[in-house]
Tab-separated table of C-alpha atoms and ligand atoms in Angstrom:
chain	number	residue	atom	x	y	z
G	336	UNK	CA	166.446	110.727	96.143
G	337	UNK	CA	164.619	110.888	99.447
G	338	UNK	CA	166.919	111.234	102.457
G	339	UNK	CA	166.845	108.941	105.484
G	340	UNK	CA	165.433	111.694	107.658
G	341	UNK	CA	162.372	112.040	105.394
G	342	UNK	CA	161.877	108.284	105.231
G	343	UNK	CA	162.038	108.053	109.012
G	344	UNK	CA	159.666	110.990	109.337
G	345	UNK	CA	157.031	109.152	107.321
G	346	UNK	CA	157.445	105.813	109.089
G	347	UNK	CA	154.494	105.165	111.433
G	348	UNK	CA	156.864	104.367	114.281
G	349	UNK	CA	158.088	107.978	114.310
G	350	UNK	CA	154.668	109.627	114.006
G	351	UNK	CA	154.653	112.768	116.142
G	352	UNK	CA	158.409	112.708	116.659
G	353	UNK	CA	160.103	116.134	117.078
G	354	UNK	CA	162.240	117.194	114.100
G	355	UNK	CA	165.349	117.544	116.260
G	356	UNK	CA	164.924	113.983	117.542
G	357	UNK	CA	164.368	112.780	113.985
G	358	UNK	CA	167.714	114.288	113.037
G	359	UNK	CA	169.448	112.592	115.953
G	360	UNK	CA	168.028	109.189	115.008
G	361	UNK	CA	168.785	109.705	111.321
G	362	UNK	CA	172.426	110.200	112.301
G	363	UNK	CA	172.456	106.562	113.454
G	364	UNK	CA	170.447	105.153	110.523
G	365	UNK	CA	171.247	103.618	107.167
G	366	UNK	CA	169.292	102.000	104.350
G	367	UNK	CA	169.624	98.233	104.155
G	368	UNK	CA	168.432	95.596	101.765
G	369	UNK	CA	168.017	91.890	102.471
G	370	UNK	CA	167.500	89.267	99.794
G	371	UNK	CA	164.890	86.550	100.341
G	372	UNK	CA	166.371	84.015	102.759
G	373	UNK	CA	169.021	86.376	104.077
G	374	UNK	CA	169.299	86.826	107.856
G	375	UNK	CA	169.036	90.266	109.418
G	376	UNK	CA	170.572	88.694	112.516
G	377	UNK	CA	170.867	85.343	114.256
G	378	UNK	CA	170.120	84.227	117.786
G	379	UNK	CA	172.982	84.987	120.178
G	380	UNK	CA	174.559	87.651	117.961
G	381	UNK	CA	175.197	91.062	119.547
G	382	UNK	CA	172.030	93.175	119.247
G	383	UNK	CA	173.796	96.107	117.684
G	384	UNK	CA	170.900	97.425	115.575
G	385	UNK	CA	167.156	97.423	115.115
G	386	UNK	CA	165.193	97.695	111.888
G	387	UNK	CA	162.234	99.612	110.526
G	388	UNK	CA	160.781	97.639	107.654
G	389	UNK	CA	159.978	99.712	104.578
G	390	UNK	CA	158.943	96.889	102.248
G	391	UNK	CA	158.981	93.109	102.427
G	392	UNK	CA	158.491	90.555	105.151
G	393	UNK	CA	160.689	89.269	107.944
G	394	UNK	CA	160.187	86.052	109.917
G	395	UNK	CA	161.316	85.783	113.531
G	396	UNK	CA	162.607	82.298	114.192
G	397	UNK	CA	163.687	80.040	117.002
G	398	UNK	CA	165.916	77.058	116.455
G	399	UNK	CA	165.840	73.792	118.334
G	400	UNK	CA	168.935	71.687	117.755
G	401	UNK	CA	168.404	69.046	115.100
G	402	UNK	CA	165.174	70.610	113.797
G	403	UNK	CA	164.332	73.139	111.143
G	404	UNK	CA	163.811	76.678	112.472
G	405	UNK	CA	160.261	77.548	113.563
G	406	UNK	CA	158.872	80.968	112.733
G	407	UNK	CA	156.733	82.418	115.537
G	408	UNK	CA	155.976	85.806	113.973
G	409	UNK	CA	156.282	87.666	110.721
G	410	UNK	CA	156.599	91.411	110.422
G	411	UNK	CA	155.963	93.606	107.416
G	412	UNK	CA	155.862	97.121	106.106
G	413	UNK	CA	155.765	99.781	108.813
G	414	UNK	CA	156.805	97.415	111.595
G	415	UNK	CA	159.850	97.200	113.829
G	416	UNK	CA	162.236	94.287	114.156
G	417	UNK	CA	164.183	93.873	117.361
G	418	UNK	CA	164.061	95.140	120.923
G	419	UNK	CA	167.037	93.305	122.438
G	420	UNK	CA	169.233	96.332	121.689
G	421	UNK	CA	167.388	98.159	124.501
G	422	UNK	CA	168.481	95.913	127.347
G	423	UNK	CA	171.726	94.334	128.480
G	424	UNK	CA	173.283	91.962	127.553
G	425	UNK	CA	172.307	93.329	124.085
G	426	UNK	CA	172.089	89.963	122.396
G	427	UNK	CA	169.410	88.654	120.036
G	428	UNK	CA	167.098	86.065	121.576
G	429	UNK	CA	165.866	84.852	118.186
G	430	UNK	CA	166.824	85.085	114.532
G	431	UNK	CA	165.262	87.329	111.880
G	432	UNK	CA	165.163	86.165	108.264
G	433	UNK	CA	163.898	88.015	105.213
G	434	UNK	CA	161.088	85.915	103.703
G	435	UNK	CA	161.117	88.043	100.575
G	436	UNK	CA	163.213	90.923	99.333
G	437	UNK	CA	163.108	93.378	102.233
G	438	UNK	CA	164.141	96.993	102.437
G	439	UNK	CA	164.659	98.392	105.906
G	440	UNK	CA	166.268	101.190	107.779
G	441	UNK	CA	168.833	99.785	110.163
G	442	UNK	CA	169.523	101.871	113.240
G	443	UNK	CA	172.865	101.495	114.947
G	444	UNK	CA	172.055	100.590	118.533
G	445	UNK	CA	175.246	101.782	120.241
G	446	UNK	CA	174.945	105.106	118.455
G	447	UNK	CA	171.285	105.549	119.471
G	448	UNK	CA	171.820	104.322	123.033
G	449	UNK	CA	174.545	106.952	123.401
G	450	UNK	CA	172.219	109.678	122.162
G	451	UNK	CA	169.393	108.500	124.428
G	452	UNK	CA	171.729	108.616	127.433
G	453	UNK	CA	172.793	112.130	126.483
G	454	UNK	CA	169.252	113.331	125.784
G	455	UNK	CA	166.685	111.702	128.043
G	456	UNK	CA	163.823	113.364	126.160
G	457	UNK	CA	164.870	111.406	123.122
G	458	UNK	CA	165.261	108.275	125.273
G	459	UNK	CA	161.757	108.713	126.697
G	460	UNK	CA	160.238	109.213	123.237
G	461	UNK	CA	161.924	106.014	122.089
G	462	UNK	CA	160.658	104.105	125.142
G	463	UNK	CA	157.130	105.393	124.602
G	464	UNK	CA	157.238	103.939	121.108
G	465	UNK	CA	158.781	100.609	122.035
G	466	UNK	CA	156.653	99.838	125.067
G	467	UNK	CA	153.315	99.458	123.208
G	468	UNK	CA	155.019	97.200	120.663
G	469	UNK	CA	156.386	95.018	123.437
G	470	UNK	CA	153.012	94.867	125.185
G	471	UNK	CA	151.249	93.944	121.959
G	472	UNK	CA	153.747	91.173	121.296
G	473	UNK	CA	153.402	89.924	124.851
G	474	UNK	CA	149.621	89.680	124.346
G	475	UNK	CA	150.109	87.839	121.070
G	476	UNK	CA	152.536	85.459	122.763
G	477	UNK	CA	149.968	84.710	125.473
G	478	UNK	CA	147.387	83.819	122.877
G	479	UNK	CA	149.903	81.638	121.027
G	480	UNK	CA	150.898	79.811	124.210
G	481	UNK	CA	147.253	78.907	124.864
G	482	UNK	CA	147.281	77.017	121.569
G	483	UNK	CA	143.567	77.772	121.215
G	484	UNK	CA	143.040	75.745	118.058
G	485	UNK	CA	144.065	72.479	119.681
G	486	UNK	CA	141.700	69.963	121.276
G	487	UNK	CA	141.066	70.906	124.855
O	207	UNK	CA	108.913	71.417	98.865
O	208	UNK	CA	110.883	72.152	102.020
O	209	UNK	CA	110.389	69.652	104.799
O	210	UNK	CA	108.092	71.261	107.359
O	211	UNK	CA	109.462	71.030	110.876
O	212	UNK	CA	106.287	70.055	112.647
O	213	UNK	CA	108.031	68.964	115.827
O	214	UNK	CA	111.347	70.710	116.533
O	215	UNK	CA	112.322	67.817	118.803
O	216	UNK	CA	111.958	65.221	116.094
O	217	UNK	CA	115.067	64.670	113.983
O	218	UNK	CA	114.408	64.288	110.269
O	219	UNK	CA	116.347	61.555	108.464
O	220	UNK	CA	119.047	62.767	106.064
O	221	UNK	CA	121.444	60.781	103.934
O	222	UNK	CA	125.172	61.487	103.752
O	223	UNK	CA	125.670	62.272	100.064
O	224	UNK	CA	129.332	63.187	100.173
O	225	UNK	CA	132.120	63.191	102.703
O	226	UNK	CA	135.288	65.130	102.226
O	227	UNK	CA	138.296	65.004	104.489
O	228	UNK	CA	139.431	68.534	105.255
O	229	UNK	CA	142.120	68.103	107.917
O	230	UNK	CA	143.171	65.408	110.361
O	231	UNK	CA	139.978	64.672	112.340
O	232	UNK	CA	137.879	67.176	110.390
O	233	UNK	CA	135.474	66.313	107.577
O	234	UNK	CA	132.799	68.084	105.576
O	235	UNK	CA	129.513	66.222	105.112
O	236	UNK	CA	126.822	66.948	102.573
O	237	UNK	CA	123.434	65.822	103.802
O	238	UNK	CA	120.301	65.441	101.692
O	239	UNK	CA	116.821	64.947	103.138
O	240	UNK	CA	115.292	61.552	102.382
O	241	UNK	CA	112.229	63.495	101.174
O	242	UNK	CA	111.974	67.024	99.737
O	243	UNK	CA	114.491	69.848	99.803
O	244	UNK	CA	116.440	71.301	102.716
O	245	UNK	CA	114.762	74.129	104.602
O	246	UNK	CA	116.290	77.556	103.943
O	247	UNK	CA	118.899	78.756	106.401
O	248	UNK	CA	120.596	82.031	107.224
O	249	UNK	CA	124.408	82.232	107.402
O	250	UNK	CA	125.476	81.686	111.006
O	251	UNK	CA	122.659	79.283	111.885
O	252	UNK	CA	123.253	75.720	113.035
O	253	UNK	CA	121.584	72.313	112.973
O	254	UNK	CA	121.412	69.668	115.650
O	255	UNK	CA	122.911	66.554	114.085
O	256	UNK	CA	121.970	63.234	115.630
O	257	UNK	CA	124.347	60.305	115.285
O	258	UNK	CA	121.997	57.394	115.894
O	259	UNK	CA	122.746	55.546	119.085
O	260	UNK	CA	125.401	58.056	120.143
O	261	UNK	CA	123.885	61.487	120.583
O	262	UNK	CA	123.268	64.937	119.246
O	263	UNK	CA	125.573	67.907	118.649
O	264	UNK	CA	125.130	71.472	117.440
O	265	UNK	CA	126.959	71.883	114.136
O	266	UNK	CA	127.002	75.086	112.104
O	267	UNK	CA	125.848	75.245	108.525
O	268	UNK	CA	128.957	75.832	106.479
O	269	UNK	CA	127.681	75.646	102.891
O	270	UNK	CA	126.147	78.050	100.407
O	271	UNK	CA	122.790	79.389	101.630
O	272	UNK	CA	121.662	79.649	97.999
O	273	UNK	CA	121.852	75.875	97.590
O	274	UNK	CA	118.831	73.937	98.837
O	275	UNK	CA	119.810	70.464	97.678
O	276	UNK	CA	122.010	69.612	100.647
O	277	UNK	CA	123.085	70.858	104.046
O	278	UNK	CA	126.847	71.210	104.319
O	279	UNK	CA	128.479	70.690	107.713
O	280	UNK	CA	132.122	70.655	108.707
O	281	UNK	CA	132.677	68.514	111.774
O	282	UNK	CA	135.739	68.147	113.944
O	283	UNK	CA	136.178	65.033	116.031
O	284	UNK	CA	136.589	66.133	119.661
O	285	UNK	CA	134.463	63.549	121.482
O	286	UNK	CA	131.895	60.788	121.130
O	287	UNK	CA	129.189	62.577	119.135
O	288	UNK	CA	131.415	64.668	116.905
O	289	UNK	CA	133.575	61.574	116.360
O	290	UNK	CA	130.565	59.500	115.285
O	291	UNK	CA	129.418	62.282	112.930
O	292	UNK	CA	132.883	62.761	111.461
O	293	UNK	CA	133.060	59.014	110.867
O	294	UNK	CA	129.843	58.820	108.809
O	295	UNK	CA	130.335	57.459	105.311
O	296	UNK	CA	128.285	58.260	102.189
O	297	UNK	CA	124.995	56.402	102.323
O	298	UNK	CA	124.700	56.584	106.104
O	299	UNK	CA	121.656	58.151	107.704
O	300	UNK	CA	121.812	60.981	110.213
O	301	UNK	CA	119.084	62.829	112.113
O	302	UNK	CA	118.764	66.567	111.549
O	303	UNK	CA	116.868	69.185	113.549
O	304	UNK	CA	117.045	72.786	112.489
O	305	UNK	CA	118.124	75.234	111.274
O	306	UNK	CA	118.218	77.089	114.579
O	307	UNK	CA	119.487	80.344	115.992
O	308	UNK	CA	120.177	83.865	114.885
O	309	UNK	CA	122.818	84.267	112.226
O	310	UNK	CA	125.113	87.054	111.039
O	311	UNK	CA	123.366	90.437	110.578
O	312	UNK	CA	124.249	90.698	106.908
O	313	UNK	CA	121.524	93.236	106.149
O	314	UNK	CA	123.216	95.630	108.586
O	315	UNK	CA	126.459	95.184	106.632
O	316	UNK	CA	125.043	96.468	103.355
O	317	UNK	CA	126.741	99.648	102.232
O	318	UNK	CA	129.504	99.141	104.797
O	319	UNK	CA	132.897	97.479	104.866
O	320	UNK	CA	132.859	93.913	106.169
O	321	UNK	CA	135.662	92.466	108.248
O	322	UNK	CA	135.544	88.700	108.759
O	323	UNK	CA	137.819	87.328	111.491
O	324	UNK	CA	137.997	83.545	111.746
O	325	UNK	CA	140.114	81.259	113.894
O	326	UNK	CA	140.462	77.541	113.189
O	327	UNK	CA	137.108	75.818	112.696
O	328	UNK	CA	135.476	79.237	113.226
O	329	UNK	CA	135.702	79.713	109.486
O	330	UNK	CA	132.952	77.078	109.030
O	331	UNK	CA	129.999	79.204	110.277
O	332	UNK	CA	131.445	82.232	108.499
O	333	UNK	CA	131.702	80.581	105.112
O	334	UNK	CA	127.961	80.894	104.314
O	335	UNK	CA	128.215	84.613	105.139
O	336	UNK	CA	131.143	84.944	102.728
O	337	UNK	CA	129.153	83.116	100.007
O	338	UNK	CA	126.178	85.406	100.593
O	339	UNK	CA	128.349	88.524	100.429
O	340	UNK	CA	130.088	87.347	97.256
O	341	UNK	CA	126.707	86.624	95.641
O	342	UNK	CA	125.829	90.301	96.099
O	343	UNK	CA	129.299	91.727	96.200
O	344	UNK	CA	128.204	95.128	94.874
O	345	UNK	CA	126.131	95.768	97.990
O	346	UNK	CA	129.162	95.913	100.272
O	347	UNK	CA	132.207	98.130	100.588
O	348	UNK	CA	135.637	96.648	101.193
O	349	UNK	CA	135.510	93.015	102.257
O	350	UNK	CA	138.403	91.735	104.345
O	351	UNK	CA	138.786	88.118	105.455
O	352	UNK	CA	141.346	87.381	108.172
O	353	UNK	CA	141.959	83.741	109.023
O	354	UNK	CA	144.083	82.264	111.790
O	355	UNK	CA	145.177	78.677	112.085
O	356	UNK	CA	147.585	76.683	114.171
O	357	UNK	CA	149.925	75.689	111.334
O	358	UNK	CA	149.912	75.684	107.522
O	359	UNK	CA	148.753	72.039	107.497
O	360	UNK	CA	145.694	72.951	109.572
O	361	UNK	CA	144.233	75.734	107.431
O	362	UNK	CA	140.574	74.940	106.818
O	363	UNK	CA	139.192	75.379	103.256
O	364	UNK	CA	142.674	76.239	102.070
O	365	UNK	CA	142.000	75.938	98.326
O	366	UNK	CA	138.925	78.086	98.578
O	367	UNK	CA	140.865	80.716	100.514
O	368	UNK	CA	143.491	80.671	97.792
O	369	UNK	CA	140.802	81.181	95.148
O	370	UNK	CA	139.324	84.072	97.103
O	371	UNK	CA	142.754	85.558	97.478
O	372	UNK	CA	143.016	85.833	93.680
O	373	UNK	CA	139.978	88.104	93.589
O	374	UNK	CA	140.639	91.811	93.347
O	375	UNK	CA	137.480	92.639	95.303
O	376	UNK	CA	138.534	90.754	98.450
O	377	UNK	CA	141.414	91.165	100.857
O	378	UNK	CA	142.254	87.735	102.244
O	379	UNK	CA	145.003	87.268	104.816
O	380	UNK	CA	145.869	83.979	106.420
O	381	UNK	CA	148.141	83.676	109.412
O	382	UNK	CA	149.416	80.669	111.351
O	383	UNK	CA	150.664	80.432	114.928
O	384	UNK	CA	153.907	78.820	113.822
O	385	UNK	CA	155.481	77.527	110.643
O	386	UNK	CA	158.680	76.211	109.161
O	387	UNK	CA	160.664	77.940	106.436
O	388	UNK	CA	158.466	76.447	103.685
O	389	UNK	CA	155.619	78.825	104.587
O	390	UNK	CA	155.869	82.233	102.980
O	391	UNK	CA	152.768	83.796	104.512
O	392	UNK	CA	152.052	85.517	107.802
O	393	UNK	CA	153.016	84.026	111.141
O	394	UNK	CA	151.345	85.329	114.293
O	395	UNK	CA	147.930	85.413	115.888
O	396	UNK	CA	144.911	86.531	113.890
O	397	UNK	CA	144.045	89.590	116.043
O	398	UNK	CA	147.467	90.993	115.073
O	399	UNK	CA	146.265	91.200	111.450
O	400	UNK	CA	143.446	93.590	112.385
O	401	UNK	CA	145.516	96.783	112.612
O	402	UNK	CA	147.125	95.919	109.250
O	403	UNK	CA	143.872	95.418	107.344
O	404	UNK	CA	142.265	98.047	105.146
O	405	UNK	CA	138.769	99.071	106.321
O	406	UNK	CA	136.995	102.173	107.566
O	407	UNK	CA	136.437	101.654	111.305
O	408	UNK	CA	133.583	104.181	111.308
O	409	UNK	CA	131.655	102.110	108.804
O	410	UNK	CA	132.599	98.468	109.237
O	411	UNK	CA	130.698	95.436	110.429
O	412	UNK	CA	132.963	92.826	111.997
O	413	UNK	CA	132.005	89.131	112.056
O	414	UNK	CA	134.114	87.009	114.378
O	415	UNK	CA	134.179	83.296	115.079
O	416	UNK	CA	136.753	81.050	116.688
O	417	UNK	CA	137.792	79.730	120.069
O	418	UNK	CA	136.465	82.033	122.766
O	419	UNK	CA	139.860	83.303	123.936
O	420	UNK	CA	140.759	84.182	120.367
O	421	UNK	CA	137.446	86.051	120.020
O	422	UNK	CA	138.197	87.997	123.203
O	423	UNK	CA	141.573	89.089	121.850
O	424	UNK	CA	140.022	89.877	118.469
O	425	UNK	CA	137.246	91.916	120.110
O	426	UNK	CA	139.830	94.008	121.932
O	427	UNK	CA	141.815	94.556	118.736
O	428	UNK	CA	138.631	95.565	116.859
O	429	UNK	CA	137.681	98.039	119.593
O	430	UNK	CA	141.233	99.416	119.554
O	431	UNK	CA	140.928	99.823	115.772
O	432	UNK	CA	137.878	102.031	116.356
O	433	UNK	CA	134.955	99.726	115.538
O	434	UNK	CA	132.021	100.220	117.918
O	435	UNK	CA	130.942	97.278	120.087
O	436	UNK	CA	127.486	97.270	118.485
O	437	UNK	CA	129.100	96.628	115.080
O	438	UNK	CA	131.175	93.656	116.286
O	439	UNK	CA	129.373	90.305	116.145
O	440	UNK	CA	130.643	87.061	117.600
O	441	UNK	CA	129.373	83.527	117.263
O	442	UNK	CA	129.342	81.752	120.619
O	443	UNK	CA	129.463	78.092	121.516
O	444	UNK	CA	127.710	76.634	124.503
O	445	UNK	CA	126.598	73.068	125.052
O	446	UNK	CA	123.102	72.594	123.743
O	447	UNK	CA	120.267	70.189	124.251
O	448	UNK	CA	116.883	71.456	123.091
O	449	UNK	CA	118.240	74.206	120.759
O	450	UNK	CA	114.942	76.103	120.980
O	451	UNK	CA	115.265	78.081	124.181
O	452	UNK	CA	113.489	75.682	126.557
O	453	UNK	CA	116.003	73.694	128.560
O	454	UNK	CA	118.453	76.382	129.687
O	455	UNK	CA	121.536	74.294	128.840
O	456	UNK	CA	123.107	76.971	126.703
O	457	UNK	CA	122.540	79.884	129.054
O	458	UNK	CA	125.035	82.724	128.717
O	459	UNK	CA	124.280	85.459	131.238
O	460	UNK	CA	120.680	86.491	130.608
O	461	UNK	CA	120.688	85.001	127.080
O	462	UNK	CA	120.234	81.575	125.564
O	463	UNK	CA	122.871	80.957	122.904
O	464	UNK	CA	120.567	78.682	120.892
O	465	UNK	CA	117.750	81.218	120.539
O	466	UNK	CA	119.281	84.682	121.092
O	467	UNK	CA	122.498	83.553	119.381
O	468	UNK	CA	124.732	81.905	118.446
O	469	UNK	CA	125.646	85.253	116.837
O	470	UNK	CA	125.523	88.120	119.318
O	471	UNK	CA	126.846	91.647	119.296
O	472	UNK	CA	129.764	92.496	121.524
O	473	UNK	CA	127.715	95.317	122.976
O	474	UNK	CA	125.334	92.750	124.373
O	475	UNK	CA	127.851	90.272	125.725
O	476	UNK	CA	131.059	92.181	126.484
O	477	UNK	CA	130.584	91.985	130.218
O	478	UNK	CA	129.957	88.249	130.310
O	479	UNK	CA	132.702	87.626	127.778
O	480	UNK	CA	135.035	89.639	130.033
O	481	UNK	CA	136.115	92.123	127.405
O	482	UNK	CA	136.998	95.014	129.692
O	483	UNK	CA	137.804	97.839	127.302
O	484	UNK	CA	134.338	98.788	126.247
K	1157	LIG	C1	126.175	76.935	117.827
K	1157	LIG	C2	127.253	75.892	117.739
K	1157	LIG	C3	127.839	75.609	116.518
K	1157	LIG	C4	128.824	74.635	116.398
K	1157	LIG	N1	129.344	74.368	115.179
K	1157	LIG	C5	130.240	73.379	115.046
K	1157	LIG	C6	130.745	73.021	113.752
K	1157	LIG	O1	130.381	73.614	112.731
K	1157	LIG	N2	131.607	71.995	113.669
K	1157	LIG	C7	132.022	71.313	114.786
K	1157	LIG	O2	132.818	70.384	114.640
K	1157	LIG	N3	131.600	71.639	116.006
K	1157	LIG	C8	130.703	72.647	116.167
K	1157	LIG	N4	130.223	72.943	117.414
K	1157	LIG	C9	130.777	72.214	118.576
K	1157	LIG	C10	130.115	70.862	118.728
K	1157	LIG	O3	128.769	71.043	119.058
K	1157	LIG	C11	130.848	70.121	119.836
K	1157	LIG	O4	132.162	69.868	119.461
K	1157	LIG	C12	130.194	68.789	120.144
K	1157	LIG	O5	128.955	69.004	120.725
K	1157	LIG	C13	131.054	68.006	121.076
K	1157	LIG	O6	130.347	66.810	121.428
K	1157	LIG	P1	131.152	65.457	121.611
K	1157	LIG	O7	130.217	64.451	122.216
K	1157	LIG	O8	131.799	65.076	120.351
K	1157	LIG	O9	132.290	65.815	122.607
K	1157	LIG	P2	132.201	65.929	124.198
K	1157	LIG	O10	132.278	64.559	124.792
K	1157	LIG	O11	131.069	66.807	124.576
K	1157	LIG	O12	133.556	66.666	124.435
K	1157	LIG	C14	134.795	65.971	124.263
K	1157	LIG	C15	135.941	66.875	124.567
K	1157	LIG	O13	135.996	67.889	123.580
K	1157	LIG	C16	135.945	69.145	124.165
K	1157	LIG	N5	135.160	70.003	123.309
K	1157	LIG	C17	133.810	70.064	123.218
K	1157	LIG	N6	133.440	70.958	122.320
K	1157	LIG	C18	134.566	71.469	121.794
K	1157	LIG	C19	134.842	72.420	120.819
K	1157	LIG	N7	133.882	73.066	120.198
K	1157	LIG	N8	136.145	72.708	120.520
K	1157	LIG	C20	137.132	72.081	121.152
K	1157	LIG	N9	136.938	71.162	122.084
K	1157	LIG	C21	135.682	70.863	122.411
K	1157	LIG	C22	135.306	68.955	125.509
K	1157	LIG	O14	135.751	69.939	126.426
K	1157	LIG	C23	135.791	67.600	125.902
K	1157	LIG	O15	137.068	67.653	126.480
K	1157	LIG	C24	129.261	73.932	117.556
K	1157	LIG	C25	128.675	74.213	118.793
K	1157	LIG	C26	127.701	75.190	118.902
K	1157	LIG	C27	127.083	75.468	120.215
K	1158	LIG	S1	119.787	74.479	124.240
K	1158	LIG	FE1	118.015	74.451	125.444
K	1158	LIG	S2	117.775	76.516	125.929
K	1158	LIG	FE2	119.384	76.572	124.519
């Protein structure tokens, strides 16, 4: 069976990552499986992990009291779920639910934060990978807020 | 015999043959000329539809270019004229001028991959291009259709999209801006689907239509994916009056949308569209 380090090495998120950094991250990683409908995490929970999706689809949801949850994004193979683990207070600002059977690599946030503090090269490589994702999602959010398909 | 357009200012009378409700406020009309057959049109062209006593609006052709019996138009009620058109019942008469404008450069797509990016009602002017491509499917490489909508209930031509999705020679992805748990498809904006789609950026023609902000975001995502600006084509909307390049109503920088467009390459319009990364 393929080890976690190899799986991480092939994941687009870690393209160009140094082998030594790959090993450090793999030390914090484990394979996880979520059935359709199962939550990876819920809003307000401690953000103690993030996920690299291997297969399947995950919906990010917000809940308004008294209403069904509203999905504002879905993520699939090769994508990353969760950035709240990067910043205090390390709590999820939304929920993530598997829409279909989803296999992911879960990365323990406290473990990785510790390693990033100890090795700033690793920390910088992680930041360089997260920042473009955050910028892209910010752009998408702007377009969503404009509600361009409505009557104007 | 096609009806000859002797005077491009003179609307020809057409009869509403069929009316189909697509979405709240949006209908598809099939119009047949009172005499003769419909003139031929190219995918991406539009007609000026005249609601008698109310006014005229530019409305894209959204049907199969191979069919000459009727003109098919999908109209969304946003104001007086579009509202009057959308309210027409079978049997009613409507004035038609057209077809006008430059359509999608489908000949330039032959031998290449085709990436169709549609937002909301923007799928209407792209549908004839999809029909034309499917009629000669073997002439094109991979064909990818990306569609964005506000919510699952507002997906235009949903059944047709589902049928296309069953085909093994098409990649169809539909995304909505938001959805409840009943929706099992993509959620997110349509430009976000571009990096996930399967096409060869060196040899792809992109056809884009939707609200202008959406097209701007899509154009940036297409450039980021490696498609050259000259291979990205957008269909623009500007208010029109004459539709034949005389009145200047539809001016867009140095171009007239009615005559030089509505389909224009990003290379030509990036600056005016304010797409900076070119
Ligand atoms: C080349 C071209 C092709 C077009 N194809 C189609 C088509 O296939 N189907 C279709 O329904 N429309 C299409 N349109 C748009 C259509 O021409 C306008 O919606 C129509 O002219 C509006 O006239 P109105 O009198 O109904 O509304 P107006 O009184 O002119 O406008 C009413 C309100 O609607 C807003 N509005 C106007 N146009 C739009 C729009 N396009 N989208 C959102 N809000 C708008 C205005 O800002 C205003 O607030 C096309 C336009 C062009 C230039
Ligand atoms: S509408 Fe008159 S010039 Fe284009």
